[in-house]
PDB file of N, CA and C in Angstrom:
ATOM      1  N   MET O   1      -6.401   9.183   0.048  1.00 47.00           N
ATOM      2  CA  MET O   1      -5.368   9.452   1.027  1.00 47.00           C
ATOM      3  C   MET O   1      -5.568   8.565   2.251  1.00 47.00           C
ATOM      4  N   PRO O   2      -4.613   8.581   3.125  1.00 45.00           N
ATOM      5  CA  PRO O   2      -4.687   7.683   4.275  1.00 45.00           C
ATOM      6  C   PRO O   2      -5.924   7.908   5.127  1.00 45.00           C
ATOM      7  N   GLU O   3      -6.488   6.818   5.606  1.00 55.00           N
ATOM      8  CA  GLU O   3      -7.630   6.877   6.495  1.00 55.00           C
ATOM      9  C   GLU O   3      -7.178   6.853   7.945  1.00 55.00           C
ATOM     10  N   MET O   4      -5.878   6.733   8.167  1.00 58.00           N
ATOM     11  CA  MET O   4      -5.357   6.676   9.524  1.00 58.00           C
ATOM     12  C   MET O   4      -5.508   8.033  10.197  1.00 58.00           C
ATOM     13  N   VAL O   5      -5.700   7.988  11.480  1.00 72.00           N
ATOM     14  CA  VAL O   5      -5.781   9.217  12.249  1.00 72.00           C
ATOM     15  C   VAL O   5      -4.567   9.268  13.163  1.00 72.00           C
ATOM     16  N   PHE O   6      -3.764  10.303  12.980  1.00 80.00           N
ATOM     17  CA  PHE O   6      -2.605  10.504  13.835  1.00 80.00           C
ATOM     18  C   PHE O   6      -2.784  11.867  14.495  1.00 80.00           C
ATOM     19  N   ASN O   7      -2.877  11.863  15.800  1.00 88.00           N
ATOM     20  CA  ASN O   7      -3.094  13.083  16.547  1.00 88.00           C
ATOM     21  C   ASN O   7      -1.745  13.732  16.851  1.00 88.00           C
ATOM     22  N   SER O   8      -1.319  14.606  15.957  1.00 88.00           N
ATOM     23  CA  SER O   8       0.003  15.223  16.104  1.00 88.00           C
ATOM     24  C   SER O   8       0.062  16.168  17.305  1.00 88.00           C
ATOM     25  N   LEU O   9      -1.043  16.815  17.642  1.00 88.00           N
ATOM     26  CA  LEU O   9      -1.059  17.707  18.799  1.00 88.00           C
ATOM     27  C   LEU O   9      -0.845  16.915  20.089  1.00 88.00           C
ATOM     28  N   ASN O  10      -1.549  15.817  20.214  1.00 92.00           N
ATOM     29  CA  ASN O  10      -1.393  14.954  21.384  1.00 92.00           C
ATOM     30  C   ASN O  10       0.035  14.411  21.458  1.00 92.00           C
ATOM     31  N   TYR O  11       0.570  14.015  20.318  1.00 92.00           N
ATOM     32  CA  TYR O  11       1.942  13.506  20.256  1.00 92.00           C
ATOM     33  C   TYR O  11       2.935  14.568  20.726  1.00 92.00           C
ATOM     34  N   ALA O  12       2.770  15.792  20.245  1.00 93.00           N
ATOM     35  CA  ALA O  12       3.674  16.884  20.637  1.00 93.00           C
ATOM     36  C   ALA O  12       3.550  17.180  22.133  1.00 93.00           C
ATOM     37  N   LYS O  13       2.337  17.172  22.640  1.00 93.00           N
ATOM     38  CA  LYS O  13       2.144  17.426  24.081  1.00 93.00           C
ATOM     39  C   LYS O  13       2.831  16.352  24.924  1.00 93.00           C
ATOM     40  N   ARG O  14       2.721  15.113  24.497  1.00 94.00           N
ATOM     41  CA  ARG O  14       3.365  14.033  25.247  1.00 94.00           C
ATOM     42  C   ARG O  14       4.884  14.149  25.191  1.00 94.00           C
ATOM     43  N   LEU O  15       5.414  14.586  24.068  1.00 94.00           N
ATOM     44  CA  LEU O  15       6.861  14.798  23.977  1.00 94.00           C
ATOM     45  C   LEU O  15       7.305  15.921  24.920  1.00 94.00           C
ATOM     46  N   GLU O  16       6.502  16.975  24.970  1.00 94.00           N
ATOM     47  CA  GLU O  16       6.827  18.076  25.892  1.00 94.00           C
ATOM     48  C   GLU O  16       6.803  17.593  27.340  1.00 94.00           C
ATOM     49  N   GLN O  17       5.814  16.780  27.677  1.00 95.00           N
ATOM     50  CA  GLN O  17       5.739  16.245  29.040  1.00 95.00           C
ATOM     51  C   GLN O  17       6.949  15.376  29.364  1.00 95.00           C
ATOM     52  N   ALA O  18       7.534  14.768  28.333  1.00 95.00           N
ATOM     53  CA  ALA O  18       8.693  13.902  28.535  1.00 95.00           C
ATOM     54  C   ALA O  18       9.999  14.691  28.576  1.00 95.00           C
ATOM     55  N   GLY O  19       9.919  16.012  28.374  1.00 95.00           N
ATOM     56  CA  GLY O  19      11.114  16.831  28.496  1.00 95.00           C
ATOM     57  C   GLY O  19      11.604  17.489  27.215  1.00 95.00           C
ATOM     58  N   PHE O  20      10.934  17.255  26.101  1.00 94.00           N
ATOM     59  CA  PHE O  20      11.314  17.933  24.861  1.00 94.00           C
ATOM     60  C   PHE O  20      10.881  19.396  24.924  1.00 94.00           C
ATOM     61  N   THR O  21      11.599  20.252  24.217  1.00 95.00           N
ATOM     62  CA  THR O  21      11.144  21.639  24.097  1.00 95.00           C
ATOM     63  C   THR O  21       9.951  21.658  23.149  1.00 95.00           C
ATOM     64  N   ARG O  22       9.200  22.755  23.164  1.00 94.00           N
ATOM     65  CA  ARG O  22       8.049  22.871  22.266  1.00 94.00           C
ATOM     66  C   ARG O  22       8.497  22.747  20.809  1.00 94.00           C
ATOM     67  N   GLU O  23       9.584  23.391  20.462  1.00 95.00           N
ATOM     68  CA  GLU O  23      10.082  23.338  19.078  1.00 95.00           C
ATOM     69  C   GLU O  23      10.462  21.906  18.690  1.00 95.00           C
ATOM     70  N   GLN O  24      11.173  21.197  19.558  1.00 95.00           N
ATOM     71  CA  GLN O  24      11.542  19.814  19.275  1.00 95.00           C
ATOM     72  C   GLN O  24      10.297  18.944  19.117  1.00 95.00           C
ATOM     73  N   ALA O  25       9.331  19.139  19.994  1.00 94.00           N
ATOM     74  CA  ALA O  25       8.106  18.347  19.948  1.00 94.00           C
ATOM     75  C   ALA O  25       7.330  18.614  18.654  1.00 94.00           C
ATOM     76  N   GLU O  26       7.269  19.874  18.231  1.00 92.00           N
ATOM     77  CA  GLU O  26       6.553  20.207  17.001  1.00 92.00           C
ATOM     78  C   GLU O  26       7.236  19.615  15.777  1.00 92.00           C
ATOM     79  N   VAL O  27       8.570  19.681  15.758  1.00 94.00           N
ATOM     80  CA  VAL O  27       9.304  19.108  14.621  1.00 94.00           C
ATOM     81  C   VAL O  27       9.073  17.600  14.563  1.00 94.00           C
ATOM     82  N   GLN O  28       9.165  16.929  15.710  1.00 93.00           N
ATOM     83  CA  GLN O  28       8.910  15.489  15.759  1.00 93.00           C
ATOM     84  C   GLN O  28       7.488  15.166  15.285  1.00 93.00           C
ATOM     85  N   ALA O  29       6.517  15.945  15.740  1.00 92.00           N
ATOM     86  CA  ALA O  29       5.122  15.713  15.348  1.00 92.00           C
ATOM     87  C   ALA O  29       4.950  15.905  13.846  1.00 92.00           C
ATOM     88  N   ASN O  30       5.582  16.914  13.279  1.00 92.00           N
ATOM     89  CA  ASN O  30       5.497  17.144  11.833  1.00 92.00           C
ATOM     90  C   ASN O  30       6.119  15.992  11.051  1.00 92.00           C
ATOM     91  N   ILE O  31       7.255  15.510  11.516  1.00 92.00           N
ATOM     92  CA  ILE O  31       7.916  14.398  10.841  1.00 92.00           C
ATOM     93  C   ILE O  31       7.046  13.147  10.903  1.00 92.00           C
ATOM     94  N   MET O  32       6.497  12.855  12.083  1.00 90.00           N
ATOM     95  CA  MET O  32       5.639  11.681  12.220  1.00 90.00           C
ATOM     96  C   MET O  32       4.383  11.796  11.350  1.00 90.00           C
ATOM     97  N   THR O  33       3.829  12.980  11.247  1.00 89.00           N
ATOM     98  CA  THR O  33       2.653  13.190  10.400  1.00 89.00           C
ATOM     99  C   THR O  33       3.002  12.898   8.948  1.00 89.00           C
ATOM    100  N   GLU O  34       4.152  13.373   8.484  1.00 87.00           N
ATOM    101  CA  GLU O  34       4.584  13.103   7.112  1.00 87.00           C
ATOM    102  C   GLU O  34       4.758  11.604   6.880  1.00 87.00           C
ATOM    103  N   ILE O  35       5.366  10.926   7.826  1.00 85.00           N
ATOM    104  CA  ILE O  35       5.579   9.483   7.686  1.00 85.00           C
ATOM    105  C   ILE O  35       4.247   8.751   7.609  1.00 85.00           C
ATOM    106  N   VAL O  36       3.345   9.088   8.501  1.00 83.00           N
ATOM    107  CA  VAL O  36       2.038   8.425   8.517  1.00 83.00           C
ATOM    108  C   VAL O  36       1.281   8.718   7.229  1.00 83.00           C
ATOM    109  N   ASP O  37       1.297   9.966   6.776  1.00 80.00           N
ATOM    110  CA  ASP O  37       0.544  10.348   5.585  1.00 80.00           C
ATOM    111  C   ASP O  37       1.121   9.761   4.298  1.00 80.00           C
ATOM    112  N   GLU O  38       2.447   9.647   4.214  1.00 79.00           N
ATOM    113  CA  GLU O  38       3.071   9.285   2.946  1.00 79.00           C
ATOM    114  C   GLU O  38       3.590   7.864   2.867  1.00 79.00           C
ATOM    115  N   LYS O  39       3.937   7.272   3.969  1.00 79.00           N
ATOM    116  CA  LYS O  39       4.657   6.006   3.908  1.00 79.00           C
ATOM    117  C   LYS O  39       3.885   4.785   4.379  1.00 79.00           C
ATOM    118  N   ILE O  40       2.898   4.955   5.213  1.00 81.00           N
ATOM    119  CA  ILE O  40       2.206   3.811   5.792  1.00 81.00           C
ATOM    120  C   ILE O  40       1.006   3.437   4.933  1.00 81.00           C
ATOM    121  N   ALA O  41       0.919   2.169   4.581  1.00 81.00           N
ATOM    122  CA  ALA O  41      -0.202   1.676   3.782  1.00 81.00           C
ATOM    123  C   ALA O  41      -1.436   1.543   4.659  1.00 81.00           C
ATOM    124  N   THR O  42      -2.538   1.982   4.108  1.00 82.00           N
ATOM    125  CA  THR O  42      -3.812   1.846   4.817  1.00 82.00           C
ATOM    126  C   THR O  42      -4.517   0.577   4.355  1.00 82.00           C
ATOM    127  N   LYS O  43      -5.603   0.234   5.025  1.00 88.00           N
ATOM    128  CA  LYS O  43      -6.387  -0.924   4.602  1.00 88.00           C
ATOM    129  C   LYS O  43      -6.892  -0.732   3.176  1.00 88.00           C
ATOM    130  N   GLN O  44      -7.279   0.486   2.845  1.00 90.00           N
ATOM    131  CA  GLN O  44      -7.764   0.772   1.491  1.00 90.00           C
ATOM    132  C   GLN O  44      -6.644   0.571   0.473  1.00 90.00           C
ATOM    133  N   ASP O  45      -5.428   0.996   0.788  1.00 89.00           N
ATOM    134  CA  ASP O  45      -4.286   0.769  -0.104  1.00 89.00           C
ATOM    135  C   ASP O  45      -4.087  -0.718  -0.356  1.00 89.00           C
ATOM    136  N   LEU O  46      -4.185  -1.514   0.703  1.00 93.00           N
ATOM    137  CA  LEU O  46      -4.001  -2.962   0.576  1.00 93.00           C
ATOM    138  C   LEU O  46      -5.129  -3.603  -0.225  1.00 93.00           C
ATOM    139  N   ARG O  47      -6.355  -3.126  -0.037  1.00 95.00           N
ATOM    140  CA  ARG O  47      -7.484  -3.647  -0.819  1.00 95.00           C
ATOM    141  C   ARG O  47      -7.289  -3.364  -2.306  1.00 95.00           C
ATOM    142  N   GLU O  48      -6.866  -2.131  -2.622  1.00 95.00           N
ATOM    143  CA  GLU O  48      -6.644  -1.769  -4.023  1.00 95.00           C
ATOM    144  C   GLU O  48      -5.523  -2.604  -4.634  1.00 95.00           C
ATOM    145  N   LEU O  49      -4.470  -2.841  -3.881  1.00 95.00           N
ATOM    146  CA  LEU O  49      -3.374  -3.678  -4.361  1.00 95.00           C
ATOM    147  C   LEU O  49      -3.853  -5.104  -4.614  1.00 95.00           C
ATOM    148  N   GLU O  50      -4.656  -5.629  -3.694  1.00 96.00           N
ATOM    149  CA  GLU O  50      -5.190  -6.979  -3.853  1.00 96.00           C
ATOM    150  C   GLU O  50      -6.024  -7.083  -5.127  1.00 96.00           C
ATOM    151  N   LEU O  51      -6.871  -6.094  -5.382  1.00 96.00           N
ATOM    152  CA  LEU O  51      -7.702  -6.117  -6.591  1.00 96.00           C
ATOM    153  C   LEU O  51      -6.853  -6.048  -7.854  1.00 96.00           C
ATOM    154  N   ARG O  52      -5.819  -5.201  -7.835  1.00 96.00           N
ATOM    155  CA  ARG O  52      -4.925  -5.100  -9.002  1.00 96.00           C
ATOM    156  C   ARG O  52      -4.204  -6.423  -9.246  1.00 96.00           C
ATOM    157  N   LEU O  53      -3.740  -7.060  -8.172  1.00 96.00           N
ATOM    158  CA  LEU O  53      -3.032  -8.334  -8.323  1.00 96.00           C
ATOM    159  C   LEU O  53      -3.961  -9.422  -8.850  1.00 96.00           C
ATOM    160  N   LYS O  54      -5.183  -9.461  -8.335  1.00 96.00           N
ATOM    161  CA  LYS O  54      -6.147 -10.451  -8.824  1.00 96.00           C
ATOM    162  C   LYS O  54      -6.422 -10.236 -10.310  1.00 96.00           C
ATOM    163  N   TYR O  55      -6.577  -8.985 -10.715  1.00 95.00           N
ATOM    164  CA  TYR O  55      -6.829  -8.659 -12.120  1.00 95.00           C
ATOM    165  C   TYR O  55      -5.650  -9.094 -12.982  1.00 95.00           C
ATOM    166  N   ASP O  56      -4.429  -8.759 -12.540  1.00 96.00           N
ATOM    167  CA  ASP O  56      -3.233  -9.130 -13.301  1.00 96.00           C
ATOM    168  C   ASP O  56      -3.098 -10.646 -13.417  1.00 96.00           C
ATOM    169  N   LEU O  57      -3.328 -11.349 -12.315  1.00 96.00           N
ATOM    170  CA  LEU O  57      -3.221 -12.806 -12.341  1.00 96.00           C
ATOM    171  C   LEU O  57      -4.294 -13.431 -13.226  1.00 96.00           C
ATOM    172  N   THR O  58      -5.482 -12.865 -13.229  1.00 96.00           N
ATOM    173  CA  THR O  58      -6.555 -13.370 -14.079  1.00 96.00           C
ATOM    174  C   THR O  58      -6.183 -13.205 -15.548  1.00 96.00           C
ATOM    175  N   LEU O  59      -5.634 -12.041 -15.896  1.00 96.00           N
ATOM    176  CA  LEU O  59      -5.212 -11.822 -17.280  1.00 96.00           C
ATOM    177  C   LEU O  59      -4.102 -12.789 -17.685  1.00 96.00           C
ATOM    178  N   ARG O  60      -3.136 -12.983 -16.810  1.00 96.00           N
ATOM    179  CA  ARG O  60      -2.030 -13.893 -17.127  1.00 96.00           C
ATOM    180  C   ARG O  60      -2.521 -15.329 -17.276  1.00 96.00           C
ATOM    181  N   MET O  61      -3.400 -15.751 -16.383  1.00 96.00           N
ATOM    182  CA  MET O  61      -3.927 -17.105 -16.468  1.00 96.00           C
ATOM    183  C   MET O  61      -4.705 -17.286 -17.767  1.00 96.00           C
ATOM    184  N   GLY O  62      -5.505 -16.289 -18.131  1.00 95.00           N
ATOM    185  CA  GLY O  62      -6.250 -16.352 -19.389  1.00 95.00           C
ATOM    186  C   GLY O  62      -5.323 -16.443 -20.590  1.00 95.00           C
ATOM    187  N   ALA O  63      -4.247 -15.677 -20.570  1.00 96.00           N
ATOM    188  CA  ALA O  63      -3.288 -15.705 -21.675  1.00 96.00           C
ATOM    189  C   ALA O  63      -2.593 -17.063 -21.751  1.00 96.00           C
ATOM    190  N   MET O  64      -2.267 -17.644 -20.590  1.00 96.00           N
ATOM    191  CA  MET O  64      -1.618 -18.958 -20.579  1.00 96.00           C
ATOM    192  C   MET O  64      -2.561 -20.033 -21.104  1.00 96.00           C
ATOM    193  N   ILE O  65      -3.820 -19.969 -20.728  1.00 96.00           N
ATOM    194  CA  ILE O  65      -4.793 -20.951 -21.215  1.00 96.00           C
ATOM    195  C   ILE O  65      -4.979 -20.808 -22.722  1.00 96.00           C
ATOM    196  N   ALA O  66      -5.091 -19.565 -23.201  1.00 96.00           N
ATOM    197  CA  ALA O  66      -5.243 -19.325 -24.635  1.00 96.00           C
ATOM    198  C   ALA O  66      -4.021 -19.841 -25.401  1.00 96.00           C
ATOM    199  N   ALA O  67      -2.831 -19.606 -24.885  1.00 95.00           N
ATOM    200  CA  ALA O  67      -1.617 -20.089 -25.542  1.00 95.00           C
ATOM    201  C   ALA O  67      -1.582 -21.615 -25.543  1.00 95.00           C
ATOM    202  N   GLY O  68      -2.010 -22.225 -24.446  1.00 95.00           N
ATOM    203  CA  GLY O  68      -2.043 -23.687 -24.381  1.00 95.00           C
ATOM    204  C   GLY O  68      -3.015 -24.283 -25.379  1.00 95.00           C
ATOM    205  N   VAL O  69      -4.199 -23.686 -25.483  1.00 96.00           N
ATOM    206  CA  VAL O  69      -5.204 -24.171 -26.442  1.00 96.00           C
ATOM    207  C   VAL O  69      -4.688 -24.003 -27.866  1.00 96.00           C
ATOM    208  N   ALA O  70      -4.074 -22.862 -28.158  1.00 95.00           N
ATOM    209  CA  ALA O  70      -3.524 -22.625 -29.498  1.00 95.00           C
ATOM    210  C   ALA O  70      -2.418 -23.633 -29.809  1.00 95.00           C
ATOM    211  N   PHE O  71      -1.577 -23.912 -28.822  1.00 95.00           N
ATOM    212  CA  PHE O  71      -0.497 -24.888 -29.027  1.00 95.00           C
ATOM    213  C   PHE O  71      -1.063 -26.276 -29.305  1.00 95.00           C
ATOM    214  N   LEU O  72      -2.072 -26.675 -28.514  1.00 95.00           N
ATOM    215  CA  LEU O  72      -2.680 -27.991 -28.725  1.00 95.00           C
ATOM    216  C   LEU O  72      -3.370 -28.079 -30.085  1.00 95.00           C
ATOM    217  N   ALA O  73      -4.031 -26.999 -30.486  1.00 94.00           N
ATOM    218  CA  ALA O  73      -4.692 -26.984 -31.794  1.00 94.00           C
ATOM    219  C   ALA O  73      -3.657 -27.117 -32.914  1.00 94.00           C
ATOM    220  N   ALA O  74      -2.546 -26.401 -32.794  1.00 93.00           N
ATOM    221  CA  ALA O  74      -1.490 -26.494 -33.805  1.00 93.00           C
ATOM    222  C   ALA O  74      -0.868 -27.875 -33.797  1.00 93.00           C
ATOM    223  N   LEU O  75      -0.671 -28.457 -32.632  1.00 93.00           N
ATOM    224  CA  LEU O  75      -0.099 -29.791 -32.533  1.00 93.00           C
ATOM    225  C   LEU O  75      -1.015 -30.850 -33.158  1.00 93.00           C
ATOM    226  N   MET O  76      -2.309 -30.715 -32.885  1.00 92.00           N
ATOM    227  CA  MET O  76      -3.265 -31.669 -33.457  1.00 92.00           C
ATOM    228  C   MET O  76      -3.314 -31.547 -34.970  1.00 92.00           C
ATOM    229  N   THR O  77      -3.242 -30.307 -35.480  1.00 92.00           N
ATOM    230  CA  THR O  77      -3.242 -30.098 -36.928  1.00 92.00           C
ATOM    231  C   THR O  77      -1.976 -30.683 -37.539  1.00 92.00           C
ATOM    232  N   PHE O  78      -0.862 -30.510 -36.894  1.00 90.00           N
ATOM    233  CA  PHE O  78       0.419 -30.994 -37.384  1.00 90.00           C
ATOM    234  C   PHE O  78       0.470 -32.521 -37.395  1.00 90.00           C
ATOM    235  N   LEU O  79      -0.132 -33.157 -36.393  1.00 90.00           N
ATOM    236  CA  LEU O  79      -0.080 -34.597 -36.277  1.00 90.00           C
ATOM    237  C   LEU O  79      -1.057 -35.335 -37.183  1.00 90.00           C
ATOM    238  N   LYS O  80      -2.007 -34.652 -37.778  1.00 82.00           N
ATOM    239  CA  LYS O  80      -2.987 -35.308 -38.659  1.00 82.00           C
ATOM    240  C   LYS O  80      -2.392 -35.666 -39.975  1.00 82.00           C
TER     241      LYS O  80
END
């Protein structure tokens, strides 16, 4: 889960100081907490994505090299 720290209590207090009612401030804080928890990528999320992409690219490159070698082998056999 996200490693980010979002202080929803502090956020709600600041909204109240700015003129929001307690109920409005709490609803805003809950919404922001949901957004931070569910929608924002953390550094760990990005690291995992990077590793998956590197793995996928390595597999694709290996498959392309294998296909190229097989093609060259077939071509050499055909040309003999």
